[in-house]
Coordinates of C-alpha atoms in Angstrom, one line a residue:
X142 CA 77.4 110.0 104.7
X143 CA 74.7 110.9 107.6
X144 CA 73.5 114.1 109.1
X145 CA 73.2 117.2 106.7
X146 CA 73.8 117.1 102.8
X147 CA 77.3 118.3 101.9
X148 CA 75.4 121.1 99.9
X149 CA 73.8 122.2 103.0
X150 CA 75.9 125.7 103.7
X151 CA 76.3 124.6 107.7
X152 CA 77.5 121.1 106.5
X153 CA 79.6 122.6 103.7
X154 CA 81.5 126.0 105.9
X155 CA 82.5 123.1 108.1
X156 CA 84.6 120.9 104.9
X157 CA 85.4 124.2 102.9
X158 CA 88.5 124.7 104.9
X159 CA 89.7 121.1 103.9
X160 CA 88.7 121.8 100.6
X161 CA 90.4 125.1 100.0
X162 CA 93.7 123.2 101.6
X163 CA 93.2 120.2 99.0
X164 CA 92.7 122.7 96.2
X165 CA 96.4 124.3 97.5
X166 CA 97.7 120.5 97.8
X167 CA 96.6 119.7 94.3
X168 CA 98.6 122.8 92.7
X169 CA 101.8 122.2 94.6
X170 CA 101.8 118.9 93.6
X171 CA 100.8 119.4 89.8
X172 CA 104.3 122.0 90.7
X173 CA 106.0 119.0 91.6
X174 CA 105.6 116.8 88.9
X175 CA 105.8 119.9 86.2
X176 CA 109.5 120.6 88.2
X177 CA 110.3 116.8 88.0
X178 CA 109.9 117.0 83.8
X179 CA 106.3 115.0 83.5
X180 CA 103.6 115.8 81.3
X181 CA 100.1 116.1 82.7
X182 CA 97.8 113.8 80.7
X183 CA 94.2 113.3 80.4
X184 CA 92.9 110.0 80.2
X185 CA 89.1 109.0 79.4
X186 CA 86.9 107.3 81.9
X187 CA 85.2 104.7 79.1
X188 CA 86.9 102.0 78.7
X189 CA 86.5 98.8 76.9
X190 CA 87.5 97.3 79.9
X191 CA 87.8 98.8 83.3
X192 CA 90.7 96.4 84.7
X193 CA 91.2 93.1 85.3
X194 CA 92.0 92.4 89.1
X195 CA 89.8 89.9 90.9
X196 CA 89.2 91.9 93.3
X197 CA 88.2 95.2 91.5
X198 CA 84.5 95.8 91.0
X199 CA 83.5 98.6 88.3
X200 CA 79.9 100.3 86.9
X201 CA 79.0 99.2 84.0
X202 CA 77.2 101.0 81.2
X203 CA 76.9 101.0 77.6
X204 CA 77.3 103.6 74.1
X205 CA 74.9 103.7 72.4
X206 CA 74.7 105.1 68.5
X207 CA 71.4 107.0 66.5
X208 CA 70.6 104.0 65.1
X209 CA 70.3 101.7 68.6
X210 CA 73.9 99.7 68.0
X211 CA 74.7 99.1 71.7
X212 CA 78.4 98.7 73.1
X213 CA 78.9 97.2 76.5
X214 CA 81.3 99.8 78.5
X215 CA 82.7 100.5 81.8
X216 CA 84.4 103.0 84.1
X217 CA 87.7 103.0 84.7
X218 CA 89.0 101.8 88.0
X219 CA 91.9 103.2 86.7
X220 CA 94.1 105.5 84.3
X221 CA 96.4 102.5 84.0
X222 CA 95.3 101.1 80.3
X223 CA 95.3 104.3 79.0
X224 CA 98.8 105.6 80.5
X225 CA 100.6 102.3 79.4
X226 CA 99.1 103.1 75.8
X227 CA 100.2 106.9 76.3
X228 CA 104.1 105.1 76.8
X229 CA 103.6 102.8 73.8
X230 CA 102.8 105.9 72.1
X231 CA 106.0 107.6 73.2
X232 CA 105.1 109.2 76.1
X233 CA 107.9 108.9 78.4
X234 CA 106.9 110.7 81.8
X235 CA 103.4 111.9 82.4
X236 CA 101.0 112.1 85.4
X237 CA 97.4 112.8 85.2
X238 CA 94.7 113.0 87.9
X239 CA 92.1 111.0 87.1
X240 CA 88.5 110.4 88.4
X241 CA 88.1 106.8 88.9
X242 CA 85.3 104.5 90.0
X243 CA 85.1 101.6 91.9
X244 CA 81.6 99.5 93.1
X245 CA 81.2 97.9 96.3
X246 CA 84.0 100.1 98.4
X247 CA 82.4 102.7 101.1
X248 CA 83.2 103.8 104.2
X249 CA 85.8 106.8 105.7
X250 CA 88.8 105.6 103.2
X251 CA 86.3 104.7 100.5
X252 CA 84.4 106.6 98.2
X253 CA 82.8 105.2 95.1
X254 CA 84.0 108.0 93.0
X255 CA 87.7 109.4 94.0
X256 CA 90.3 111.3 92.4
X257 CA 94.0 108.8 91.8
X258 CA 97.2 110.1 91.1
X259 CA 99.1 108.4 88.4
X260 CA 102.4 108.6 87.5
X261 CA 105.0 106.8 84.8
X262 CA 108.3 107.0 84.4
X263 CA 110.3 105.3 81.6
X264 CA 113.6 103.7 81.9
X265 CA 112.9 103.8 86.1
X266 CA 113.1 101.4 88.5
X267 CA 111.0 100.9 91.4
X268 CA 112.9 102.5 93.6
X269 CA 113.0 105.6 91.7
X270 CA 109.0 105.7 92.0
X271 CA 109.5 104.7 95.9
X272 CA 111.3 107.7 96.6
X273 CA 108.7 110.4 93.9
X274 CA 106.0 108.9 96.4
X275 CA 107.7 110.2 99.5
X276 CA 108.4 113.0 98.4
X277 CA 104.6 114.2 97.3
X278 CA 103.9 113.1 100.8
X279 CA 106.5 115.4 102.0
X280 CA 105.0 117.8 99.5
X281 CA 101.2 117.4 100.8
X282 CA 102.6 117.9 104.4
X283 CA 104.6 120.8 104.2
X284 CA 101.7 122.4 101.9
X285 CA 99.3 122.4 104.6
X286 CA 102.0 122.9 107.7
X287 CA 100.5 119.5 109.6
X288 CA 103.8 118.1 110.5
X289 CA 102.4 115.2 111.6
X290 CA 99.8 112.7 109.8
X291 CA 97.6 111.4 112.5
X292 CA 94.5 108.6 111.7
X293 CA 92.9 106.4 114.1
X294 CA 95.1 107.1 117.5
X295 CA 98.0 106.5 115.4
X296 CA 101.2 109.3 113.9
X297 CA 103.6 109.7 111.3
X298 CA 105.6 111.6 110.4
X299 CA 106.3 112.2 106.6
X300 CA 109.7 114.0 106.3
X301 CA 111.4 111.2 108.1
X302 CA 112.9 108.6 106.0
X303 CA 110.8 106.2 105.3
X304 CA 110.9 102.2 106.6
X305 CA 111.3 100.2 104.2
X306 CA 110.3 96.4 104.7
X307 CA 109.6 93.3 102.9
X308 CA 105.9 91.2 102.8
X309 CA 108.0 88.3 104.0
X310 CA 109.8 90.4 106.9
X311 CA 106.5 91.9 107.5
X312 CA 104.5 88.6 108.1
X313 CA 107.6 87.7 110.1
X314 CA 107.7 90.5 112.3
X315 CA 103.7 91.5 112.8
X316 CA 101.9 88.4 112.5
X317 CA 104.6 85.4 113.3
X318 CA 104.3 83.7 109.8
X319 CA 107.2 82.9 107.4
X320 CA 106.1 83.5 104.2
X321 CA 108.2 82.0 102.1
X322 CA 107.9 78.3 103.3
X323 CA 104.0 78.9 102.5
X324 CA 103.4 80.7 99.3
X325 CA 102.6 77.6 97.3
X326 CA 100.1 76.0 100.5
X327 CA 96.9 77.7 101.3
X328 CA 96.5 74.7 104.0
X329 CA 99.5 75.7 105.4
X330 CA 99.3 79.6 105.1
X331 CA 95.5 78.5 106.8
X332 CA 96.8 77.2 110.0
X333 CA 99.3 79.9 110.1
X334 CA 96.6 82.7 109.8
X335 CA 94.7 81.1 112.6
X336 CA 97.6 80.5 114.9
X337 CA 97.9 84.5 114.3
X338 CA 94.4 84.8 115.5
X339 CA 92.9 86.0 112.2
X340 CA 89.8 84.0 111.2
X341 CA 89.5 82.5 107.8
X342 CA 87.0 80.2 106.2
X343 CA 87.7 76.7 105.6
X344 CA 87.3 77.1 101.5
X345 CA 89.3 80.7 101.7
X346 CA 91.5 80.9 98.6
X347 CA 95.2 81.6 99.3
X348 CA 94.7 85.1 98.1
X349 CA 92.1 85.8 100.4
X350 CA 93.9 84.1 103.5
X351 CA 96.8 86.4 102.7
X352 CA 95.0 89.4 102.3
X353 CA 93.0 89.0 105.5
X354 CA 96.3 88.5 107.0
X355 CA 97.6 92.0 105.3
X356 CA 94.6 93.7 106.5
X357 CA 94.0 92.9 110.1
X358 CA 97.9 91.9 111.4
X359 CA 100.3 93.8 108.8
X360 CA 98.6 97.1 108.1
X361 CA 97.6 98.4 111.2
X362 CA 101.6 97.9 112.2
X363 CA 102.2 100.2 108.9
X364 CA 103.6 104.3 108.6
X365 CA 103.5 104.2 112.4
X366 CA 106.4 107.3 113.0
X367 CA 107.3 107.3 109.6
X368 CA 106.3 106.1 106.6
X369 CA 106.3 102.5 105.4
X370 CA 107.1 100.6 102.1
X371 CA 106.2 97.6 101.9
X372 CA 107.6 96.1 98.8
X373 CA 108.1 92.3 97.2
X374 CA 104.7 91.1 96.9
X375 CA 104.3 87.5 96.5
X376 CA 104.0 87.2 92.6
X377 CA 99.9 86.3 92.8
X378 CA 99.5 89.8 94.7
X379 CA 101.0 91.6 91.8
X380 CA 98.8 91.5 88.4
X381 CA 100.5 94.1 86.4
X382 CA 104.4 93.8 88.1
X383 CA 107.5 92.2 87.0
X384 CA 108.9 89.2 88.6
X385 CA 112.1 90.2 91.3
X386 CA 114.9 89.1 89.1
X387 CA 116.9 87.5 92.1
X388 CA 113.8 85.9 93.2
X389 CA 110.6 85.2 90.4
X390 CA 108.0 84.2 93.8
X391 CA 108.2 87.6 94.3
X392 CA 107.1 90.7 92.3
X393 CA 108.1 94.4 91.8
X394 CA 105.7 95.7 93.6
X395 CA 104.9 98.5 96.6
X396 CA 102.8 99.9 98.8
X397 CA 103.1 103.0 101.0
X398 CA 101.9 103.4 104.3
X399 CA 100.9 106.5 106.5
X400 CA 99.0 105.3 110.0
X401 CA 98.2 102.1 108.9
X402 CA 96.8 103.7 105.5
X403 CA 97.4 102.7 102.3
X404 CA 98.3 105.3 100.2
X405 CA 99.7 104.1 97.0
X406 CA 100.5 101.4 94.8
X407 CA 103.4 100.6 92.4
X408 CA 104.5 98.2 89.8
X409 CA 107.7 98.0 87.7
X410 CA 105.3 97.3 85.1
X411 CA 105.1 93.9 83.3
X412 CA 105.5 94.4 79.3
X413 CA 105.3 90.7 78.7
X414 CA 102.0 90.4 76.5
X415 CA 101.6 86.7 76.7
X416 CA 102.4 86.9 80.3
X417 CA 99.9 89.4 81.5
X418 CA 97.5 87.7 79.1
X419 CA 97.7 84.5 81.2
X420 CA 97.0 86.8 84.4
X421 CA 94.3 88.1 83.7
X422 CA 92.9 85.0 82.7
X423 CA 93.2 83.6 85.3
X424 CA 92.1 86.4 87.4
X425 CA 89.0 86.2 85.5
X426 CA 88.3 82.9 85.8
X427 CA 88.7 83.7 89.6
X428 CA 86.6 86.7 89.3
X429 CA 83.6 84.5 87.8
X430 CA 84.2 81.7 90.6
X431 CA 84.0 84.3 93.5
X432 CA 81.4 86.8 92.1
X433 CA 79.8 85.4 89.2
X434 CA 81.2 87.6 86.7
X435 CA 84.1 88.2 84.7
X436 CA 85.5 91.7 82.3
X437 CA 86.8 91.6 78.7
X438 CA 90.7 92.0 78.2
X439 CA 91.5 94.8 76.5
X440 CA 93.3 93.3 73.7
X441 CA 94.5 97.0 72.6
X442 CA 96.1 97.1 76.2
X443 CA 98.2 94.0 75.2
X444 CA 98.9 94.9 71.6
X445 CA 100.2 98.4 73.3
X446 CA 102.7 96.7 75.7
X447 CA 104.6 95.3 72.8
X448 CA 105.4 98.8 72.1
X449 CA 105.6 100.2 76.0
X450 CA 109.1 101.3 77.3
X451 CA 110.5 99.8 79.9
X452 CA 108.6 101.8 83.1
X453 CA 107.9 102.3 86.4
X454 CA 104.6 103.6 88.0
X455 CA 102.5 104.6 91.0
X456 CA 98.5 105.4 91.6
X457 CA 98.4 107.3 94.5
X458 CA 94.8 107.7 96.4
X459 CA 94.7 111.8 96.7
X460 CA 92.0 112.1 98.7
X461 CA 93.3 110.0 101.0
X462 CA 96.3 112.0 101.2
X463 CA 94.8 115.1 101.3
X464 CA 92.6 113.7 104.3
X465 CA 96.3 113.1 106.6
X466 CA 97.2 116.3 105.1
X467 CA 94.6 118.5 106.3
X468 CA 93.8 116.6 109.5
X469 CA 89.8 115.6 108.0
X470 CA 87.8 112.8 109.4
X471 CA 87.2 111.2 106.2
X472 CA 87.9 111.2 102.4
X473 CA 84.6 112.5 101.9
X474 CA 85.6 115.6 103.7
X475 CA 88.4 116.5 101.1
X476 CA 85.8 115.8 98.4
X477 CA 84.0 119.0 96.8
X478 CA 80.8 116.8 95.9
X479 CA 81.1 113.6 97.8
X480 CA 78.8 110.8 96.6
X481 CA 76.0 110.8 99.1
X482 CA 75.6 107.5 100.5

């Protein structure tokens, strides 16, 4: 942030009527899900581990007892372990909004500290979580009367149905590249990326050469008019998601769009333990190559899945949605006390 603290009355009458309308946004939606049958749940910030996806980067800290005994801890980047336990438990649809932390992210969409909307049904499929996405969208926009999201020069409109499109007829369509004859050949998915005109180094992992792809050709194409979902991830792309069952390269995952920004995430959520076991690992093992250092599994987390319902579920960036919502300039706008930065 620049200028003026947030505390600074000037800089704060400005935000306070965002605020006020993401305090409005919050109840209608906590409405929603109360109307829809979920429980709201509470999940703690310390975990034992704070997640276990490459590219995730927590704070570390550490419990410590009278007598000195120190325990290595982190902040969540998510409610995720804890909800999943919550269904193990018997919890069958809850929601909580959780604080949740994540390192090395800053900028207008990014906030070190932000508030994520998570949701779980059992028994649903992905689809059914598609459509509960949409709808708080719809929700958030008819809370505030702004018909029309609008980021960055570009519009959309959230009570329109939304699009709904494939990664592979997304790379197709946006950036020229057929997916599925390169998902096992980063050479090949290389070459593609640069006949696209996106740069990539000449020791970028596959990952990393498809996400740069995602982020400068597919996104920015994204919830222009109407919302997007963009669903079937490549199964490397998806940590926590089932395979498709017509098609295991892919996984049951989404991602919804509003101007070219992501909003939310989804999973038909993987209960395999010896399966997620092995991705994490080898996420890890990535993690340690690319940043030299690697987080414990939470071998609770895995134990619980053995017990966890079949389930569907979405983390949803609020403050992102309450940004398009109330027309702000940044998610540190919609925030009451914004990390100052």
């Amino acid at each position: 942030m620049t200028g003026k603290k947030w505390w600074h009355p000037a800089s704060h009458a400005g935000r306070r009527p965002f605020l006020i309308q993401r305090s409005r946004i919050r109840a209608r939606l906590v409405a929603w899900f109360a109307n829809e049958g979920f429980t709201e749940v509470e999940c703690g910030a310390l975990q034992v581990s704070p997640g276990n996806e490459t590219h995730l980067h927590a704070f570390a800290t550490r419990f410590v007892t009278d007598d000195g005994h120190e325990t290595p801890l982190y902040l969540h980047t998510s409610p995720e372990f804890s909800c999943k336990k919550l269904l193990a438990a018997g919890e069958d649809r809850i929601v909580g909004f959780s604080r949740v932390f994540r390192n090395r992210e800053t900028g207008p969409l990014h906030s070190p500290e932000f508030t994520m909307i998570e949701w779980y049904r059992a028994g649903a499929s992905l689809d059914d979580v598609m459509q509960d996405a949409a709808a708080l969208c719809r929700t958030a926009s008819e809370t505030t009367g702004r018909t029309v999201f609008v980021w960055n020069g570009r519009e959309c409109d959230p009570a329109l149905p939304p699009e709904r499109l494939t990664l592979t007829d997304a790379f197709g369509r946006h950036a020229g590249i057929d997916l599925e004859a390169v998902l096992d050949d980063a050479e090949g998915l290389r070459q593609a990326a640069r006949n696209a005109g996106v740069g990539v180094a000449d020791d970028a992992s596959w990952s990393d050469i498809f996400s740069a792809i995602l982020v400068t050709r597919i996104e920015p194409e994204l919830g222009n008019g109407r919302l997007t979902l963009l669903y079937n991830y490549p199964l490397t792309e998806a940590a926590l998601a089932r395979a498709c069952p017509g098609d295991p390269r892919f996984a049951e995952r989404f991602e919804l769009y509003a101007c070219g920004v992501e909003l939310a995430n989804g999973f038909h959520e993987l209960t395999d333990a010896d399966e997620q076991r092995a991705r994490f690992e080898a996420d890890m093992a990535l993690k340690e190559a690319l940043y030299g250092e690697r987080y414990p599994i939470d071998e609770d987390f895995l134990a619980a899945l053995e017990a966890m319902p079949d389930a569907s579920g979405v983390a949803l960036g609020f403050d992102r949605l309450a940004m398009l919502a109330t027309g702000a300039r940044s998610v540190h706008d919609v925030q009451w006390t914004p990390v100052d930065l």
